[in-house]
Amino acid sequence: MNEFIDLEDVQFDIDREGRCGFPEVVYGEGKTKETILKIFQTMLKYNIDGLATRVSDDKGQFLEQELMRDKIHFSYNKVAKTFRIHKQDGKRSSVYGKVAVISAGTSDLPVAEEAKETVLWTGAEAVFIQDVGVAGPHRLHAKLPLLREADAIVVVAGMEGALPSVVGGFVKVPVIAVPTSVGYGASFGGLAALLGMLNSCASNVTVVNIDAGFKAGYVAGLIAGKGRTKN
Amino acid sequence: MNEFIDLEDVQFDIDREGRCGFPEVVYGEGKTKETILKIFQTMLKYNIDGLATRVSDDKGQFLEQELMRDKIHFSYNKVAKTFRIHKQDGKRSSVYGKVAVISAGTSDLPVAEEAKETVLWTGAEAVFIQDVGVAGPHRLHAKLPLLREADAIVVVAGMEGALPSVVGGFVKVPVIAVPTSVGYGASFGGLAALLGMLNSCASNVTVVNIDAGFKAGYVAGLIAGKGRTKN
Amino acid sequence: MNEFIDLEDVQFDIDREGRCGFPEVVYGEGKTKETILKIFQTMLKYNIDGLATRVSDDKGQFLEQELMRDKIHFSYNKVAKTFRIHKQDGKRSSVYGKVAVISAGTSDLPVAEEAKETVLWTGAEAVFIQDVGVAGPHRLHAKLPLLREADAIVVVAGMEGALPSVVGGFVKVPVIAVPTSVGYGASFGGLAALLGMLNSCASNVTVVNIDAGFKAGYVAGLIAGKGRTKN
Amino acid sequence: MNEFIDLEDVQFDIDREGRCGFPEVVYGEGKTKETILKIFQTMLKYNIDGLATRVSDDKGQFLEQELMRDKIHFSYNKVAKTFRIHKQDGKRSSVYGKVAVISAGTSDLPVAEEAKETVLWTGAEAVFIQDVGVAGPHRLHAKLPLLREADAIVVVAGMEGALPSVVGGFVKVPVIAVPTSVGYGASFGGLAALLGMLNSCASNVTVVNIDAGFKAGYVAGLIAGKGRTKN
Amino acid sequence: MNEFIDLEDVQFDIDREGRCGFPEVVYGEGKTKETILKIFQTMLKYNIDGLATRVSDDKGQFLEQELMRDKIHFSYNKVAKTFRIHKQDGKRSSVYGKVAVISAGTSDLPVAEEAKETVLWTGAEAVFIQDVGVAGPHRLHAKLPLLREADAIVVVAGMEGALPSVVGGFVKVPVIAVPTSVGYGASFGGLAALLGMLNSCASNVTVVNIDAGFKAGYVAGLIAGKGRTKN
Amino acid sequence: MNEFIDLEDVQFDIDREGRCGFPEVVYGEGKTKETILKIFQTMLKYNIDGLATRVSDDKGQFLEQELMRDKIHFSYNKVAKTFRIHKQDGKRSSVYGKVAVISAGTSDLPVAEEAKETVLWTGAEAVFIQDVGVAGPHRLHAKLPLLREADAIVVVAGMEGALPSVVGGFVKVPVIAVPTSVGYGASFGGLAALLGMLNSCASNVTVVNIDAGFKAGYVAGLIAGKGRTKN
Amino acid sequence: MNEFIDLEDVQFDIDREGRCGFPEVVYGEGKTKETILKIFQTMLKYNIDGLATRVSDDKGQFLEQELMRDKIHFSYNKVAKTFRIHKQDGKRSSVYGKVAVISAGTSDLPVAEEAKETVLWTGAEAVFIQDVGVAGPHRLHAKLPLLREADAIVVVAGMEGALPSVVGGFVKVPVIAVPTSVGYGASFGGLAALLGMLNSCASNVTVVNIDAGFKAGYVAGLIAGKGRTKN
Amino acid sequence: MNEFIDLEDVQFDIDREGRCGFPEVVYGEGKTKETILKIFQTMLKYNIDGLATRVSDDKGQFLEQELMRDKIHFSYNKVAKTFRIHKQDGKRSSVYGKVAVISAGTSDLPVAEEAKETVLWTGAEAVFIQDVGVAGPHRLHAKLPLLREADAIVVVAGMEGALPSVVGGFVKVPVIAVPTSVGYGASFGGLAALLGMLNSCASNVTVVNIDAGFKAGYVAGLIAGKGRTKN
């Protein structure tokens, strides 16, 4: 069995979905736009719904033009810097669970959007709740019914990173906390939020890397779609 | 509705199971043995299956004696430093999913045991795999069939913390990584393992605090028992 | 004017109250029990109500015996490790404002007690609220009326240190946050709580050193007794 | 009661003044100029005196033009990067206490100006003292009479951050220390000053985040205006 | 004996090959293009095969033009930013051992190329293996026969830096691990990878500085060419 | 093929020598004396020359007694805390290369001894040079002839860790630097020495973990015995 | 006595020479070119030989033009970014001691030049020795006679910062070590060099801030000119 | 010339005084009491006035007994943990300059005493000033005349480490700052004081390692005795 497609500079892991439940995701940061395009074309040939993250504006516009020319369906989220391609028309016949994505402040938006796009790519429904930081407590309270419908919750917060603990104390599902690099001074590029989340007093909180919206969305989608992706 | 039981030095959250899916867990470190006993007695009155973590040897022996006198069923794991009480006979009528707990080396055992005990307390089945560190790769390979049956996997590792990434590359379920303080020199009390796990190249890995076996077991049990604890 | 009393190993600042509003406080850690006694005797001679912090058990018992022999009024708080002497009978004719001291968990108690004792020493009334951590949100809500009567609030919390932000969002007075060294792993001896509090999204939160219950109580007392201590 | 105004990308907390004593402040960094304008217009409708911090030059000029066109009174401080709007003519009928704002060196000026503008916005009088660093001790001594009239003192310093301790030893009121990122090498972006201030030997010093002039001014104004904003 | 050539701004160590086995290498970062050229010309005069690292694009193009004009043989690797000059035609009459250079991801390429160029310069053969990160385990397995032919192995990896441990568990030769600054958030500029590699559970792994491809290639070449460079 | 011996608490890797060139080494820290004995007995059965590191005094005395009773040859180094068993009489028929082990100060001795014992275990000759720190330069110069005979050099140093660079500038073979936790204050448990060695200006220096004498000795032995252990 | 000249944005300390031995030095970084000029003009009026450090290129050119127009003598060192004005013709009638300034590599030059200019400004003679890093030991040995004539030695080094210890072991005078931010990866902006120097095994080494050439030159000049500046 | 005395475990540098101005100092921490005695006996044979630092109580008592038996003159400072031997009767015929040693608080005393003993050993006079921390400013002012007579000043301070800057602003001689590990919480074992001192705004301040009283005393003695120890 030939498990890799050799694309010269990249060795695309064609077998990832079989082994891990989802196809390999393209991390756009170290790759040229041509390379990303080449990977997308390979994905389409193998009938894979692709996701690329950290796609800068110029790479995104290039992909947009190339894929439109070939009449391929795609979703390009300029805030999230994500690019998704759809083997058919991008309409999903079925949805696998529901994930809530919450952010503490408006500056956390790009990371929250990356999480949301990844959730959608995993096949789950995404509920998006913005600007419910700890300083305004009733904003969160108003959203509790929405949160309680979710199978997993992604909480995105910078600065002190207190929101996951507060959310965690209200719900029965796993909370995946994403610290962001939003803040200044003693936030030390997200370190304060990261440490705060790791020390959360809520038992249902696990943590991912600073600004790792993708990884939080991925795991939340995995939890929401449980059974679909069972080993 | 009276949601708290006032035990003088502790205000026991009687409503936690309704809100969060599981009862409040007793963190034993800052509490006297008498206080832990008092909380356990309250739990029994309210028909709650209790779990206490970080119970030192002398506290454990005291609880053991007191509870045996009252003919109460309990499980006391001296390696994990956990103490569980069972409302009836501790035999479970049903099991909610399966969690694998893997540790890299023998020194990681106490943390892995804490995770395992917590998994059992959540009502899930626990598969326990020891001493499968990265330096001896075939040990892990031999266990892959076992891992692939789990609904969630807890991976416990100190030093460099590479095991979660390697495990994550083989499975379709969430991996919860627990860095341990095992190591010396530039392990900096578990910091090396923690950073390694946060930077894992495997998409399905989330992380908890250093030595936080309890939290990893809790979230893994939550995922495995999905539906049971749905909001 | 002779502003110092030379006690050999210590030069006691007899003028501190005139300059700073309160007498010099004795930091017990680096001093022998005999030295502390000598300073207390000097204070009594100059009609000063003394406060000593970080007084270990054996030093405390020595002072207790010596002062009882001389029929001097004192308050010795063994949890706080504070020792106060009263020029007369320790009954206060008047009270200068009200300070609330809140702690997140039972392990934070010694630091909270140190803050409370210092508040009392400044002449303010102290409201003491324990075990209202973020994971059990209604506990805090039940205490809000009490908090709203205070002139300043001291919030003591370890681990993630999220409580000051949550409290800060409900009140109109300054919140002085005290991170504690309570926690394990990535709490790094209180660093996580400290960074979290410095990055608090609540505008009315200032921070003191890790475990510095004394300093928080001092400043809260200063605020509550405003006018009394005006320059 | 409708407590939020939904401005699409921002949910403005109309109730903040009732709950916290002062209206919500606009953190300009993550927001577009159009968003800030929209919030200001909402504030004017609700008769709120607005403050925005971290307003960059281009955003400031835009706001200046728009508000002048509408003949609205405002104060735009280009050094502080703050923008204040005044419901009427910006003239204050009454003043609530007095705050001194001191800075150690000329490079600390922007942070000190942010503190000063915030003090004015809280309704207090601001005394501004510049360039009185520790290396030239008589400069500070000359200002002591001025300092002794204040109800609270904001001390802004970078590098080693020693000024708050020195000031704290001379006064009877709370000192709020603001470390700045001014310095090079082992100042590590303000960390040296932050640690120095947290370890201050003066009992009346509390600390805010690096460069957080706003927060220091806010709390100082709260203390100076005590009674006005009592819960 | 005159051991130095005085080139004004640089004192070129003409004796390095006699003392250390290889000539002095030119670290290009702090030097002007003219200085590098001058050193190269000196090397040619003394019949030394030169290597310069960290040669930026503009410096490289300048050297290319100047050396072509003088019909000197050279190898300029634009990805590695290395520039080598060959005393004759750059063809090697003999090869001293074999070194494998492996990288985990495509972003690690520049560092891996620097290692490879240095290996070639030491006189060893270089086997180059790309994109065999831990998440896709069979990619590495397919390359094991190639690895087992090497006398020393350079492993280049960013993020969590787990690859050296995995490689180390399969081979009988020294592994030189190079952490790279590739990653984001809690990779802290390569710190996570560095700590991971220092804590490697594989006994045959030593570590060099972050991004120090040159040093890894140098030592690997030294090991591979053992006997050639014996003291 | 059965590659592991199941010793209950440990799974002994019987195949390590075939795969990695040397047998598995016993890390004594997390293991009971009975477990270490059991592993040694297994090794003897399989004709393996065993090495255990970090064997505390009481464990060492126990092993000494047990092995003497069974008339087994062993070497127990109480300074190094290492314990080696010899399948026959411990006399080596042949030697594989030569390694110099140098230490900067007398406090570095235990780490240097661990390195030396490991070198001997790999089959190489060990030259041991003590107390040649940088502050007394002629001490090192007197030893240069000895150093120049070695195939690899282990340099052990705490505090500032400058010795590897100085040694590296005089020799043609790989230098493996071992930072030690010797020092106080800003040595931060060996961090200063570790960073110094990673930034060494000598091209032939690679680094291992703080206090990792074993690993340095292992790699030095691997280099010295090149050919013997070739893949 | 009027000790300050009020220059609006700066309060120039006219009395510094009387109190501290040397006039106040102008730190150019936070000041406009107009402000620096104004201070220089004040200095000239008070017959002070001025020094400004961290003067950027554009500020330097402006000062150059303005001062040339007024026929004032000055020395502008573009590498050091220092600007000195001379009350008369800049020729010194007498010299106060001798200071050696040594740098490890060419990239350390700007910091070394700043130290040298400051030494000259203090009235001492400066001996300048470049590029004598630890990797080429005979380069330093050749300079020992020169070093032994100095009254104090400034050693400037980045990366591992080993040079001060080596120099310190050869001389009888104080060595002032200046770590530089030269390096990459685990040099962490000069931290590695700073820690190395603080842990120096040579007894005569004290340390200043990273890149603080000025301070090292100042103290070296103070030592060399002892007696001249005695209190 | 035989420059070393081989004492088995230590190689005593008999030539240090000729090369560095003072004899080698014995760092007591890693050495047995017998070794220290042996070195002292060697020193006496070579007519050297010896100094040993970090001599624990039991080692000190042993040395005391042994040296008294042999009727050797010595000074044993139990607070400083230093032990000095005198070739004759310990009375100095001449004194080389004057050094002031100042400490901020009583807990800094052991480090200050170590500095003082070292100053005396270098042949200088020592002025000792205790407990003059920044919080009580007039205490320092009263001592200024004393300080102004010194040739060099050692300032010992923990916590925030502000005292050296304040002292530095009043004097014309070098200030050597010694951070101590005195403090708690965010003092991080002396890091706060160390960073504060490195960032001192006073130009005449250089810094030594945390708790390094010896090194500060050594350099201060070197400066005070200038001319005596000239190269």
Tab-separated table of N, CA and C in Angstrom, chain A residues 47-126:
chain	number	residue	atom	x	y	z
A	47	ASN	N	-10.256	12.794	-3.258
A	47	ASN	CA	-11.594	13.025	-2.699
A	47	ASN	C	-11.566	13.388	-1.207
A	48	ILE	N	-10.619	14.262	-0.844
A	48	ILE	CA	-10.459	14.674	0.551
A	48	ILE	C	-10.915	16.113	0.721
A	49	ASP	N	-11.709	16.383	1.768
A	49	ASP	CA	-12.072	17.757	2.119
A	49	ASP	C	-10.906	18.394	2.858
A	50	GLY	N	-10.249	19.367	2.229
A	50	GLY	CA	-9.012	19.890	2.800
A	50	GLY	C	-9.195	21.105	3.691
A	51	LEU	N	-8.277	21.271	4.643
A	51	LEU	CA	-8.223	22.459	5.494
A	51	LEU	C	-6.775	22.943	5.560
A	52	ALA	N	-6.604	24.247	5.307
A	52	ALA	CA	-5.280	24.860	5.507
A	52	ALA	C	-5.432	25.982	6.526
A	53	THR	N	-4.488	26.067	7.468
A	53	THR	CA	-4.522	27.133	8.469
A	53	THR	C	-3.334	28.064	8.267
A	54	ARG	N	-3.386	29.217	8.924
A	54	ARG	CA	-2.308	30.215	8.859
A	54	ARG	C	-1.938	30.539	7.408
A	55	VAL	N	-2.981	30.786	6.623
A	55	VAL	CA	-2.802	31.175	5.222
A	55	VAL	C	-2.811	32.699	5.176
A	56	SER	N	-1.692	33.296	4.852
A	56	SER	CA	-1.607	34.759	4.838
A	56	SER	C	-2.459	35.320	3.706
A	57	ASP	N	-2.712	36.628	3.736
A	57	ASP	CA	-3.604	37.264	2.777
A	57	ASP	C	-3.194	37.006	1.330
A	58	ASP	N	-1.925	37.177	1.016
A	58	ASP	CA	-1.521	37.030	-0.379
A	58	ASP	C	-1.644	35.577	-0.833
A	59	LYS	N	-1.316	34.637	0.034
A	59	LYS	CA	-1.500	33.231	-0.327
A	59	LYS	C	-2.988	32.928	-0.515
A	60	GLY	N	-3.811	33.499	0.348
A	60	GLY	CA	-5.253	33.265	0.269
A	60	GLY	C	-5.822	33.769	-1.043
A	61	GLN	N	-5.401	34.986	-1.448
A	61	GLN	CA	-5.928	35.539	-2.696
A	61	GLN	C	-5.491	34.712	-3.903
A	62	PHE	N	-4.274	34.247	-3.859
A	62	PHE	CA	-3.782	33.385	-4.940
A	62	PHE	C	-4.623	32.114	-5.047
A	63	LEU	N	-4.854	31.464	-3.903
A	63	LEU	CA	-5.628	30.218	-3.903
A	63	LEU	C	-7.053	30.484	-4.386
A	64	GLU	N	-7.624	31.588	-3.942
A	64	GLU	CA	-8.973	31.991	-4.326
A	64	GLU	C	-9.087	32.061	-5.851
A	65	GLN	N	-8.130	32.778	-6.469
A	65	GLN	CA	-8.163	32.929	-7.930
A	65	GLN	C	-8.010	31.589	-8.640
A	66	GLU	N	-7.038	30.808	-8.193
A	66	GLU	CA	-6.753	29.538	-8.873
A	66	GLU	C	-7.942	28.579	-8.769
A	67	LEU	N	-8.537	28.510	-7.570
A	67	LEU	CA	-9.602	27.535	-7.363
A	67	LEU	C	-10.892	27.982	-8.040
A	68	MET	N	-11.136	29.321	-8.094
A	68	MET	CA	-12.305	29.818	-8.812
A	68	MET	C	-12.198	29.466	-10.294
A	69	ARG	N	-11.013	29.637	-10.827
A	69	ARG	CA	-10.799	29.315	-12.245
A	69	ARG	C	-11.193	27.859	-12.522
A	70	ASP	N	-10.861	26.988	-11.583
A	70	ASP	CA	-11.170	25.563	-11.757
A	70	ASP	C	-12.550	25.200	-11.212
A	71	LYS	N	-13.326	26.198	-10.846
A	71	LYS	CA	-14.712	25.995	-10.370
A	71	LYS	C	-14.779	25.011	-9.203
A	72	ILE	N	-13.843	25.181	-8.288
A	72	ILE	CA	-13.840	24.327	-7.102
A	72	ILE	C	-14.483	25.092	-5.938
A	73	HIS	N	-15.294	24.385	-5.160
A	73	HIS	CA	-15.938	25.022	-4.009
A	73	HIS	C	-14.944	25.179	-2.873
A	74	PHE	N	-14.951	26.341	-2.255
A	74	PHE	CA	-14.059	26.546	-1.119
A	74	PHE	C	-14.662	27.559	-0.143
A	75	SER	N	-14.142	27.617	1.078
A	75	SER	CA	-14.500	28.645	2.064
A	75	SER	C	-13.204	29.272	2.555
A	76	TYR	N	-13.101	30.578	2.347
A	76	TYR	CA	-11.882	31.294	2.735
A	76	TYR	C	-12.269	32.297	3.824
A	77	ASN	N	-11.786	32.076	5.045
A	77	ASN	CA	-12.107	32.958	6.171
A	77	ASN	C	-10.902	33.861	6.447
A	78	LYS	N	-11.071	35.124	6.072
A	78	LYS	CA	-9.924	36.037	6.132
A	78	LYS	C	-9.523	36.428	7.550
A	79	VAL	N	-10.460	36.363	8.480
A	79	VAL	CA	-10.115	36.652	9.874
A	79	VAL	C	-9.366	35.462	10.482
A	80	ALA	N	-9.890	34.269	10.216
A	80	ALA	CA	-9.278	33.060	10.760
A	80	ALA	C	-7.996	32.686	10.036
A	81	LYS	N	-7.813	33.231	8.820
A	81	LYS	CA	-6.695	32.833	7.942
A	81	LYS	C	-6.758	31.336	7.610
A	82	THR	N	-7.992	30.827	7.484
A	82	THR	CA	-8.164	29.417	7.096
A	82	THR	C	-8.739	29.329	5.694
A	83	PHE	N	-8.424	28.244	5.039
A	83	PHE	CA	-8.903	27.992	3.676
A	83	PHE	C	-9.360	26.545	3.632
A	84	ARG	N	-10.622	26.357	3.294
A	84	ARG	CA	-11.130	24.988	3.192
A	84	ARG	C	-11.597	24.713	1.774
A	85	ILE	N	-11.346	23.498	1.285
A	85	ILE	CA	-11.882	23.098	-0.025
A	85	ILE	C	-12.900	21.986	0.186
A	86	HIS	N	-13.905	21.982	-0.683
A	86	HIS	CA	-15.013	21.035	-0.545
A	86	HIS	C	-15.066	20.153	-1.778
A	87	LYS	N	-15.097	18.867	-1.564
A	87	LYS	CA	-15.060	17.969	-2.734
A	87	LYS	C	-16.266	18.201	-3.638
A	88	GLN	N	-17.439	18.460	-3.011
A	88	GLN	CA	-18.575	18.787	-3.878
A	88	GLN	C	-18.993	20.240	-3.711
A	89	ASP	N	-20.116	20.468	-3.127
A	89	ASP	CA	-20.583	21.850	-3.056
A	89	ASP	C	-20.466	22.446	-1.654
A	90	GLY	N	-19.853	21.733	-0.761
A	90	GLY	CA	-19.651	22.299	0.562
A	90	GLY	C	-20.864	22.199	1.460
A	91	LYS	N	-21.974	21.706	0.911
A	91	LYS	CA	-23.167	21.540	1.763
A	91	LYS	C	-23.061	20.196	2.457
A	92	ARG	N	-23.306	20.204	3.730
A	92	ARG	CA	-23.140	18.974	4.475
A	92	ARG	C	-24.465	18.251	4.589
A	93	SER	N	-24.448	16.978	4.289
A	93	SER	CA	-25.670	16.178	4.384
A	93	SER	C	-25.981	15.849	5.853
A	94	SER	N	-24.968	15.726	6.644
A	94	SER	CA	-25.229	15.387	8.044
A	94	SER	C	-24.252	16.146	8.940
A	95	VAL	N	-24.634	16.328	10.206
A	95	VAL	CA	-23.815	17.057	11.165
A	95	VAL	C	-23.500	16.130	12.331
A	96	TYR	N	-22.270	16.174	12.809
A	96	TYR	CA	-21.845	15.275	13.883
A	96	TYR	C	-21.646	16.046	15.182
A	97	GLY	N	-22.689	16.239	15.939
A	97	GLY	CA	-22.579	16.912	17.221
A	97	GLY	C	-22.485	18.420	17.121
A	98	LYS	N	-22.354	19.070	18.301
A	98	LYS	CA	-22.381	20.525	18.355
A	98	LYS	C	-21.265	21.024	19.282
A	99	VAL	N	-20.548	22.029	18.821
A	99	VAL	CA	-19.455	22.605	19.602
A	99	VAL	C	-19.718	24.092	19.795
A	100	ALA	N	-19.579	24.585	21.022
A	100	ALA	CA	-19.643	26.025	21.257
A	100	ALA	C	-18.230	26.592	21.287
A	101	VAL	N	-18.048	27.716	20.599
A	101	VAL	CA	-16.768	28.423	20.609
A	101	VAL	C	-17.021	29.800	21.223
A	102	ILE	N	-16.399	30.067	22.368
A	102	ILE	CA	-16.622	31.324	23.086
A	102	ILE	C	-15.326	32.108	23.158
A	103	SER	N	-15.408	33.429	22.971
A	103	SER	CA	-14.195	34.229	23.160
A	103	SER	C	-14.445	35.327	24.181
A	104	ALA	N	-13.374	35.685	24.888
A	104	ALA	CA	-13.496	36.648	25.977
A	104	ALA	C	-13.574	38.086	25.481
A	105	GLY	N	-12.773	38.432	24.478
A	105	GLY	CA	-12.737	39.808	24.020
A	105	GLY	C	-12.654	39.887	22.506
A	106	THR	N	-12.844	41.067	21.939
A	106	THR	CA	-12.838	41.194	20.483
A	106	THR	C	-11.468	40.889	19.883
A	107	SER	N	-10.402	41.126	20.632
A	107	SER	CA	-9.070	40.860	20.083
A	107	SER	C	-8.785	39.367	19.949
A	108	ASP	N	-9.543	38.543	20.637
A	108	ASP	CA	-9.353	37.101	20.539
A	108	ASP	C	-10.025	36.507	19.303
A	109	LEU	N	-10.665	37.356	18.513
A	109	LEU	CA	-11.487	36.875	17.406
A	109	LEU	C	-10.761	35.966	16.414
A	110	PRO	N	-9.573	36.347	15.897
A	110	PRO	CA	-8.937	35.485	14.885
A	110	PRO	C	-8.735	34.052	15.378
A	111	VAL	N	-8.331	33.898	16.628
A	111	VAL	CA	-8.114	32.554	17.152
A	111	VAL	C	-9.443	31.813	17.280
A	112	ALA	N	-10.461	32.513	17.729
A	112	ALA	CA	-11.778	31.892	17.864
A	112	ALA	C	-12.321	31.482	16.499
A	113	GLU	N	-12.094	32.321	15.492
A	113	GLU	CA	-12.559	31.981	14.144
A	113	GLU	C	-11.821	30.747	13.610
A	114	GLU	N	-10.539	30.638	13.885
A	114	GLU	CA	-9.794	29.451	13.449
A	114	GLU	C	-10.377	28.195	14.084
A	115	ALA	N	-10.713	28.316	15.375
A	115	ALA	CA	-11.333	27.173	16.055
A	115	ALA	C	-12.673	26.819	15.394
A	116	LYS	N	-13.470	27.840	15.122
A	116	LYS	CA	-14.799	27.615	14.535
A	116	LYS	C	-14.694	26.937	13.163
A	117	GLU	N	-13.787	27.435	12.331
A	117	GLU	CA	-13.630	26.847	10.996
A	117	GLU	C	-13.206	25.379	11.096
A	118	THR	N	-12.353	25.092	12.042
A	118	THR	CA	-11.895	23.714	12.205
A	118	THR	C	-13.035	22.828	12.678
A	119	VAL	N	-13.847	23.354	13.593
A	119	VAL	CA	-15.020	22.605	14.049
A	119	VAL	C	-15.915	22.250	12.856
A	120	LEU	N	-16.179	23.245	12.014
A	120	LEU	CA	-17.033	22.998	10.840
A	120	LEU	C	-16.412	21.926	9.949
A	121	TRP	N	-15.116	22.008	9.765
A	121	TRP	CA	-14.402	21.048	8.907
A	121	TRP	C	-14.509	19.626	9.465
A	122	THR	N	-14.574	19.489	10.804
A	122	THR	CA	-14.697	18.136	11.381
A	122	THR	C	-16.104	17.575	11.204
A	123	GLY	N	-17.036	18.413	10.734
A	123	GLY	CA	-18.385	17.912	10.513
A	123	GLY	C	-19.361	18.248	11.622
A	124	ALA	N	-18.926	18.987	12.634
A	124	ALA	CA	-19.821	19.353	13.724
A	124	ALA	C	-20.458	20.715	13.462
A	125	GLU	N	-21.538	20.984	14.189
A	125	GLU	CA	-22.154	22.305	14.156
A	125	GLU	C	-21.379	23.218	15.102
A	126	ALA	N	-21.262	24.512	14.751
A	126	ALA	CA	-20.524	25.431	15.616
A	126	ALA	C	-21.433	26.551	16.098
